[in-house]
Amino acid sequence: MREAAFVRQNKEKWIAFEKAINYNAHISPDELANGYIQLTNDLAYAQTYYAESKTLLYLNSLASQAHQKIYKNKKENRNRILDFWKTEFPLFFRQYHKTLGIAFLIFIIASGIGSISVINDDTFVRLILGDAYVNETLNNIAHGDPTAIYKGGSEIGTFLGITINNIKVAFMAFSFGVITSIGTAYILFSNGVMLGAFITFFYTQDVFYQANKQIWLHGTIEISVIIIAGCAGLIMGNSILFPKTYSRRISFMKGAKDGLKVVVSTIPFFIIAGFIEGFITRYSNMPPWLAFSIIGFSLLLILFYYIIYPILLNQSYANQKPGKIYRTKGR
C-alpha cells in the first residue's frame, strides 16, 4: 500500500485518538487500550514500509503520548461495578450490534426449522425434548394445566436451579467460540430448534395461547440473554477467523476478553429470569393483563439495555467528548 493511501485510510482514527490524548477526555481503560493497540499496529506497519517518513515520526510521537497516559498511576473508581453496567458496558457493546443481529438470525432460523419439523413430524418433538417430558406435558394438558411442570419443587430451589443452569448454558454458548464461530453457531442453532419444537408442540395440542402466556413470563429474558451470550461466543470466534490488523493471537485474546465482558453483563438478567420462573410462572391463573405486562416489560428491558441505551449513550458521548475513539475496519 502506498503511504498516501495508508494515511488516508487511517488518519481519522489517528486524529480522534490524538484529540482524546490532548484534550484529556474521559476514556474507559479498555477503550484507550484498544486504541493504543491499533496505533502500535499501524506504527509497526509504518516502520516496515515507510521508514524515515513523516508518517512514522507522527505515529511514534502519538504512541509515546498514549503510553504515558495508559501507564500512569490512577486511583480505581469506588463505583467500578456500577459504572460497568451503567456506562462502560453500554458504550462498549454498541460496536457489536451487528454481531448480535447475526446471533439473533441464527436462533430465529433454527426456531423456524424446529417449528416446521414438529408440524410435519409429530415424533420430532420427542426426539428433541425426550419422551418423559412430552408424556408429562401431555398428561398436564389432559388435566387442563399445560404448564403445570413449572409448579413442581420449591420456589427457592427452582429459582437457584434454573438460574445456575441458564448461566451454564450462557457460558457454554460463549466458550464454544474457542473453536471459532461455528461452535457458538451450533449452540445457538440447537437451542433455537429446541425452542421452536417446544412452542409448536403446544400449538399442535391446541393450548398455544394458554401455554405461551406462562412460558414467556420468564422465557422473554431467558431466551434473549441466551442469544446475547451467543453473540459473546461469536465475538470470540470471529476474532480467530478475522484478526484484521492484529496478529491472530492478539486478536483472539482481545475477542475472548470482549466476549467475556458480554457474558458477565447477562448474569443479572439470568437472575431476574430465574426469579420469575421460580416465583411467578407457577401461578398459571394470573390475569392475562398481568402476564402480558410482565412479558412486555421484560422485552422492553432487554431492548432498552442492549440496543437502545448503547445507541443513545454513544451518541451523547460523541456529541460531548471530542476525543471519542471509534472502532475502524482493518486494512
Tab-separated table of C-alpha atoms in Angstrom:
chain	number	residue	atom	x	y	z
A	1	MET	CA	0.000	0.000	0.000
A	2	ARG	CA	1.298	3.469	-0.883
A	3	GLU	CA	1.993	5.792	2.042
A	4	ALA	CA	-0.643	8.315	0.905
A	5	ALA	CA	-3.319	5.620	0.786
A	6	PHE	CA	-2.240	4.325	4.196
A	7	VAL	CA	-2.549	7.807	5.716
A	8	ARG	CA	-5.875	8.472	4.029
A	9	GLN	CA	-7.323	5.197	5.319
A	10	ASN	CA	-6.276	5.727	8.932
A	11	LYS	CA	-5.970	9.476	9.538
A	12	GLU	CA	-9.455	9.896	11.045
A	13	LYS	CA	-8.696	7.189	13.600
A	14	TRP	CA	-5.360	8.796	14.491
A	15	ILE	CA	-6.867	12.276	14.794
A	16	ALA	CA	-9.631	11.008	17.089
A	17	PHE	CA	-7.040	9.267	19.251
A	18	GLU	CA	-4.796	12.333	19.315
A	19	LYS	CA	-7.680	14.567	20.395
A	20	ALA	CA	-8.510	12.138	23.164
A	21	ILE	CA	-4.943	12.400	24.461
A	22	ASN	CA	-4.583	16.167	24.083
A	23	TYR	CA	-7.994	17.095	25.488
A	24	ASN	CA	-7.594	14.588	28.327
A	25	ALA	CA	-11.068	13.272	27.518
A	26	HIS	CA	-12.719	10.693	29.751
A	27	ILE	CA	-12.000	7.344	28.092
A	28	SER	CA	-12.504	3.920	29.611
A	29	PRO	CA	-9.263	1.934	30.147
A	30	ASP	CA	-10.392	-0.743	27.678
A	31	GLU	CA	-11.216	1.805	25.019
A	32	LEU	CA	-7.879	3.564	25.467
A	33	ALA	CA	-6.013	0.253	25.377
A	34	ASN	CA	-7.834	-0.819	22.187
A	35	GLY	CA	-6.954	2.470	20.523
A	36	TYR	CA	-3.349	2.072	21.635
A	37	ILE	CA	-3.152	-1.466	20.203
A	38	GLN	CA	-4.487	-0.211	16.856
A	39	LEU	CA	-1.965	2.627	16.923
A	40	THR	CA	1.008	0.362	17.653
A	41	ASN	CA	-0.067	-1.964	14.860
A	42	ASP	CA	-0.102	0.993	12.463
A	43	LEU	CA	3.270	2.104	13.842
A	44	ALA	CA	4.788	-1.335	13.178
A	45	TYR	CA	3.367	-1.260	9.646
A	46	ALA	CA	4.844	2.190	9.049
A	47	GLN	CA	8.240	1.096	10.409
A	48	THR	CA	8.261	-1.766	7.922
A	49	TYR	CA	7.119	0.072	4.796
A	50	TYR	CA	7.673	3.818	5.387
A	51	ALA	CA	10.963	4.081	7.261
A	52	GLU	CA	12.197	7.644	7.944
A	53	SER	CA	8.903	9.133	6.747
A	54	LYS	CA	6.915	11.916	8.420
A	55	THR	CA	4.110	9.412	8.998
A	56	LEU	CA	6.444	7.253	11.077
A	57	LEU	CA	7.600	10.244	13.154
A	58	TYR	CA	3.988	11.278	13.801
A	59	LEU	CA	2.924	7.784	14.871
A	60	ASN	CA	5.977	7.431	17.126
A	61	SER	CA	5.099	10.674	18.874
A	62	LEU	CA	1.458	9.752	19.273
A	63	ALA	CA	2.317	6.287	20.602
A	64	SER	CA	4.644	7.837	23.171
A	65	GLN	CA	1.891	10.167	24.435
A	66	ALA	CA	-0.581	7.302	24.610
A	67	HIS	CA	1.875	5.120	26.521
A	68	GLN	CA	2.293	7.776	29.198
A	69	LYS	CA	-1.487	8.162	29.575
A	70	ILE	CA	-2.126	4.426	29.826
A	71	TYR	CA	0.610	3.577	32.303
A	72	LYS	CA	0.393	6.494	34.700
A	73	ASN	CA	-0.809	5.606	38.191
A	74	LYS	CA	-4.518	6.159	38.642
A	75	LYS	CA	-6.918	5.654	41.549
A	76	GLU	CA	-9.541	2.965	40.991
A	77	ASN	CA	-13.099	4.261	40.958
A	78	ARG	CA	-15.022	3.065	44.008
A	79	ASN	CA	-18.148	2.685	41.866
A	80	ARG	CA	-16.375	0.484	39.322
A	81	ILE	CA	-19.048	-2.249	39.326
A	82	LEU	CA	-21.927	0.209	38.958
A	83	ASP	CA	-20.039	2.117	36.246
A	84	PHE	CA	-19.553	-1.119	34.325
A	85	TRP	CA	-23.293	-1.707	33.858
A	86	LYS	CA	-24.263	1.956	33.709
A	87	THR	CA	-21.670	3.361	31.299
A	88	GLU	CA	-18.728	1.175	30.361
A	89	PHE	CA	-20.603	-1.844	29.002
A	90	PRO	CA	-23.295	0.037	27.002
A	91	LEU	CA	-20.600	2.219	25.373
A	92	PHE	CA	-18.549	-0.873	24.585
A	93	PHE	CA	-21.414	-3.082	23.316
A	94	ARG	CA	-22.618	-0.678	20.608
A	95	GLN	CA	-19.863	-1.894	18.261
A	96	TYR	CA	-21.229	-5.456	18.447
A	97	HIS	CA	-24.847	-4.783	17.488
A	98	LYS	CA	-24.303	-6.376	14.086
A	99	THR	CA	-22.883	-9.491	15.728
A	100	LEU	CA	-25.938	-9.591	17.996
A	101	GLY	CA	-28.123	-9.386	14.887
A	102	ILE	CA	-26.326	-12.398	13.390
A	103	ALA	CA	-26.802	-14.395	16.616
A	104	PHE	CA	-30.497	-13.496	16.603
A	105	LEU	CA	-30.857	-14.511	12.948
A	106	ILE	CA	-29.242	-17.932	13.562
A	107	PHE	CA	-31.539	-18.542	16.518
A	108	ILE	CA	-34.716	-17.475	14.689
A	109	ILE	CA	-33.936	-19.602	11.624
A	110	ALA	CA	-33.284	-22.592	13.879
A	111	SER	CA	-36.558	-21.966	15.738
A	112	GLY	CA	-38.392	-21.931	12.416
A	113	ILE	CA	-36.807	-25.240	11.448
A	114	GLY	CA	-37.816	-26.754	14.806
A	115	SER	CA	-41.372	-25.490	14.394
A	116	ILE	CA	-41.778	-26.756	10.830
A	117	SER	CA	-40.312	-30.129	11.821
A	118	VAL	CA	-42.874	-30.638	14.595
A	119	ILE	CA	-45.767	-29.684	12.300
A	120	ASN	CA	-44.641	-32.195	9.682
A	121	ASP	CA	-43.491	-34.969	12.020
A	122	ASP	CA	-45.186	-35.439	15.401
A	123	THR	CA	-42.331	-37.677	16.605
A	124	PHE	CA	-39.753	-34.907	16.192
A	125	VAL	CA	-40.698	-33.233	19.481
A	126	ARG	CA	-39.920	-36.475	21.348
A	127	LEU	CA	-36.533	-36.625	19.690
A	128	ILE	CA	-35.740	-33.077	20.846
A	129	LEU	CA	-37.423	-32.871	24.279
A	130	GLY	CA	-37.432	-36.533	25.294
A	131	ASP	CA	-40.290	-38.964	25.924
A	132	ALA	CA	-40.502	-38.298	29.666
A	133	TYR	CA	-41.015	-34.555	29.245
A	134	VAL	CA	-43.521	-34.927	26.402
A	135	ASN	CA	-45.555	-37.579	28.262
A	136	GLU	CA	-45.679	-35.474	31.429
A	137	THR	CA	-46.763	-32.398	29.479
A	138	LEU	CA	-49.460	-34.354	27.627
A	139	ASN	CA	-50.754	-35.541	30.981
A	140	ASN	CA	-50.789	-31.950	32.267
A	141	ILE	CA	-52.678	-30.799	29.155
A	142	ALA	CA	-55.240	-33.548	29.697
A	143	HIS	CA	-55.779	-32.214	33.223
A	144	GLY	CA	-56.242	-28.653	31.944
A	145	ASP	CA	-52.886	-27.174	33.067
A	146	PRO	CA	-50.294	-27.258	30.230
A	147	THR	CA	-47.597	-25.502	32.286
A	148	ALA	CA	-48.044	-27.478	35.500
A	149	ILE	CA	-44.446	-28.661	35.138
A	150	TYR	CA	-43.327	-25.221	36.375
A	151	LYS	CA	-45.178	-25.747	39.654
A	152	GLY	CA	-43.006	-28.615	40.778
A	153	GLY	CA	-40.400	-28.149	43.523
A	154	SER	CA	-39.895	-25.315	45.965
A	155	GLU	CA	-39.791	-21.717	44.805
A	156	ILE	CA	-36.256	-21.080	46.066
A	157	GLY	CA	-34.981	-24.418	44.764
A	158	THR	CA	-36.430	-23.753	41.327
A	159	PHE	CA	-35.030	-20.223	41.301
A	160	LEU	CA	-31.494	-21.341	42.169
A	161	GLY	CA	-31.526	-24.386	39.899
A	162	ILE	CA	-32.854	-22.534	36.866
A	163	THR	CA	-30.537	-19.554	37.356
A	164	ILE	CA	-27.431	-21.722	37.656
A	165	ASN	CA	-28.453	-23.836	34.660
A	166	ASN	CA	-29.116	-20.773	32.497
A	167	ILE	CA	-25.746	-19.264	33.388
A	168	LYS	CA	-24.093	-22.581	32.460
A	169	VAL	CA	-25.850	-22.515	29.068
A	170	ALA	CA	-24.693	-18.928	28.534
A	171	PHE	CA	-21.059	-19.770	29.316
A	172	MET	CA	-21.313	-22.813	27.052
A	173	ALA	CA	-22.551	-20.635	24.182
A	174	PHE	CA	-19.604	-18.323	24.827
A	175	SER	CA	-16.921	-20.964	25.391
A	176	PHE	CA	-17.783	-22.838	22.182
A	177	GLY	CA	-16.488	-19.752	20.380
A	178	VAL	CA	-12.997	-21.064	21.130
A	179	ILE	CA	-13.482	-23.463	18.190
A	180	THR	CA	-14.396	-20.429	16.040
A	181	SER	CA	-17.854	-19.017	15.435
A	182	ILE	CA	-19.062	-22.391	14.176
A	183	GLY	CA	-19.057	-23.763	17.725
A	184	THR	CA	-21.252	-20.969	19.073
A	185	ALA	CA	-23.484	-21.093	15.995
A	186	TYR	CA	-24.095	-24.777	16.782
A	187	ILE	CA	-25.189	-23.961	20.360
A	188	LEU	CA	-27.477	-21.179	19.130
A	189	PHE	CA	-28.899	-23.424	16.424
A	190	SER	CA	-29.586	-26.379	18.729
A	191	ASN	CA	-31.269	-24.164	21.339
A	192	GLY	CA	-33.297	-22.477	18.598
A	193	VAL	CA	-34.535	-25.804	17.243
A	194	MET	CA	-35.453	-26.847	20.785
A	195	LEU	CA	-37.447	-23.656	21.387
A	196	GLY	CA	-39.259	-23.930	18.050
A	197	ALA	CA	-40.180	-27.549	18.725
A	198	PHE	CA	-41.248	-26.760	22.298
A	199	ILE	CA	-43.543	-23.854	21.397
A	200	THR	CA	-45.068	-25.580	18.364
A	201	PHE	CA	-45.788	-28.697	20.409
A	202	PHE	CA	-48.323	-26.679	22.432
A	203	TYR	CA	-49.802	-25.379	19.182
A	204	THR	CA	-50.397	-28.926	17.950
A	205	GLN	CA	-52.205	-29.672	21.233
A	206	ASP	CA	-54.490	-26.617	20.885
A	207	VAL	CA	-53.160	-24.918	24.057
A	208	PHE	CA	-50.866	-22.417	22.348
A	209	TYR	CA	-52.275	-19.281	24.000
A	210	GLN	CA	-52.610	-20.765	27.475
A	211	ALA	CA	-49.069	-22.183	27.452
A	212	ASN	CA	-47.298	-19.177	25.943
A	213	LYS	CA	-48.944	-16.804	28.406
A	214	GLN	CA	-46.936	-18.558	31.111
A	215	ILE	CA	-43.790	-19.679	29.272
A	216	TRP	CA	-42.815	-16.208	28.110
A	217	LEU	CA	-43.048	-14.761	31.618
A	218	HIS	CA	-39.509	-15.996	32.231
A	219	GLY	CA	-38.722	-17.013	28.646
A	220	THR	CA	-38.581	-13.459	27.306
A	221	ILE	CA	-35.468	-12.608	29.299
A	222	GLU	CA	-34.084	-16.152	29.343
A	223	ILE	CA	-34.132	-16.648	25.564
A	224	SER	CA	-33.000	-13.087	24.838
A	225	VAL	CA	-29.973	-13.433	27.076
A	226	ILE	CA	-29.010	-16.813	25.618
A	227	ILE	CA	-28.888	-15.074	22.229
A	228	ILE	CA	-26.746	-12.316	23.762
A	229	ALA	CA	-24.424	-14.962	25.222
A	230	GLY	CA	-24.270	-16.443	21.718
A	231	CYS	CA	-23.222	-13.006	20.498
A	232	ALA	CA	-20.344	-13.184	23.017
A	233	GLY	CA	-19.259	-16.528	21.565
A	234	LEU	CA	-19.402	-15.153	18.021
A	235	ILE	CA	-17.223	-12.226	19.109
A	236	MET	CA	-14.542	-14.638	20.314
A	237	GLY	CA	-14.970	-16.971	17.342
A	238	ASN	CA	-14.796	-14.128	14.825
A	239	SER	CA	-11.594	-12.865	16.451
A	240	ILE	CA	-9.953	-16.130	15.382
A	241	LEU	CA	-11.360	-16.136	11.857
A	242	PHE	CA	-10.989	-12.410	11.157
A	243	PRO	CA	-7.970	-10.953	13.016
A	244	LYS	CA	-7.856	-7.846	10.773
A	245	THR	CA	-4.725	-5.770	11.575
A	246	TYR	CA	-3.894	-7.766	14.720
A	247	SER	CA	-1.891	-10.950	14.931
A	248	ARG	CA	-4.211	-13.927	15.379
A	249	ARG	CA	-3.048	-14.415	18.968
A	250	ILE	CA	-3.659	-10.780	19.963
A	251	SER	CA	-6.984	-10.785	18.122
A	252	PHE	CA	-8.096	-13.932	19.987
A	253	MET	CA	-7.084	-12.514	23.380
A	254	LYS	CA	-8.999	-9.332	22.649
A	255	GLY	CA	-12.048	-11.240	21.335
A	256	ALA	CA	-12.080	-13.532	24.379
A	257	LYS	CA	-11.921	-10.533	26.705
A	258	ASP	CA	-14.700	-8.683	24.878
A	259	GLY	CA	-16.873	-11.798	24.734
A	260	LEU	CA	-16.408	-12.496	28.432
A	261	LYS	CA	-17.470	-8.939	29.209
A	262	VAL	CA	-20.714	-9.535	27.274
A	263	VAL	CA	-21.393	-12.791	29.156
A	264	VAL	CA	-20.786	-11.138	32.532
A	265	SER	CA	-23.328	-8.440	31.618
A	266	THR	CA	-26.030	-11.127	31.292
A	267	ILE	CA	-25.743	-12.536	34.821
A	268	PRO	CA	-28.191	-10.075	36.483
A	269	PHE	CA	-30.735	-10.796	33.750
A	270	PHE	CA	-30.454	-14.541	34.250
A	271	ILE	CA	-31.068	-13.976	37.958
A	272	ILE	CA	-34.214	-11.998	37.085
A	273	ALA	CA	-35.394	-14.746	34.706
A	274	GLY	CA	-34.726	-17.409	37.351
A	275	PHE	CA	-36.653	-15.417	39.927
A	276	ILE	CA	-39.648	-15.077	37.598
A	277	GLU	CA	-39.615	-18.790	36.757
A	278	GLY	CA	-39.244	-19.834	40.390
A	279	PHE	CA	-41.723	-17.446	41.984
A	280	ILE	CA	-44.140	-16.150	39.295
A	281	THR	CA	-44.521	-18.549	36.334
A	282	ARG	CA	-46.104	-21.199	38.582
A	283	TYR	CA	-49.216	-19.020	39.012
A	284	SER	CA	-51.000	-20.021	35.819
A	285	ASN	CA	-54.269	-18.457	36.937
A	286	MET	CA	-52.957	-14.894	36.996
A	287	PRO	CA	-54.935	-12.333	34.952
A	288	PRO	CA	-53.827	-12.126	31.287
A	289	TRP	CA	-53.191	-8.367	31.580
A	290	LEU	CA	-50.676	-9.007	34.370
A	291	ALA	CA	-48.917	-11.797	32.489
A	292	PHE	CA	-48.586	-9.750	29.311
A	293	SER	CA	-47.464	-6.704	31.312
A	294	ILE	CA	-44.584	-8.734	32.767
A	295	ILE	CA	-43.719	-10.109	29.322
A	296	GLY	CA	-43.847	-6.650	27.743
A	297	PHE	CA	-41.732	-5.072	30.487
A	298	SER	CA	-39.152	-7.880	30.208
A	299	LEU	CA	-38.866	-7.396	26.449
A	300	LEU	CA	-38.597	-3.627	26.821
A	301	LEU	CA	-35.862	-4.039	29.459
A	302	ILE	CA	-33.739	-6.191	27.149
A	303	LEU	CA	-34.281	-3.982	24.091
A	304	PHE	CA	-33.509	-0.823	26.036
A	305	TYR	CA	-30.359	-2.016	27.795
A	306	TYR	CA	-28.724	-3.901	24.932
A	307	ILE	CA	-29.872	-1.891	21.894
A	308	ILE	CA	-31.492	1.493	22.595
A	309	TYR	CA	-29.380	2.648	25.549
A	310	PRO	CA	-25.980	1.859	23.932
A	311	ILE	CA	-27.003	3.844	20.832
A	312	LEU	CA	-28.208	6.831	22.866
A	313	LEU	CA	-25.165	6.772	25.164
A	314	ASN	CA	-22.687	6.598	22.287
A	315	GLN	CA	-24.443	9.478	20.539
A	316	SER	CA	-24.291	11.505	23.744
A	317	TYR	CA	-20.565	10.853	24.215
A	318	ALA	CA	-19.848	11.556	20.552
A	319	ASN	CA	-21.528	14.961	20.858
A	320	GLN	CA	-19.928	15.919	24.170
A	321	LYS	CA	-16.423	14.463	24.013
A	322	PRO	CA	-14.127	15.394	21.128
A	323	GLY	CA	-11.753	12.556	21.922
A	324	LYS	CA	-14.183	9.712	21.387
A	325	ILE	CA	-12.474	6.723	19.780
A	326	TYR	CA	-14.450	4.574	17.356
A	327	ARG	CA	-13.651	1.148	16.030
A	328	THR	CA	-12.491	1.158	12.428
A	329	LYS	CA	-12.173	-1.501	9.790
A	330	GLY	CA	-8.828	-3.185	9.352
A	331	ARG	CA	-6.543	-2.616	6.391
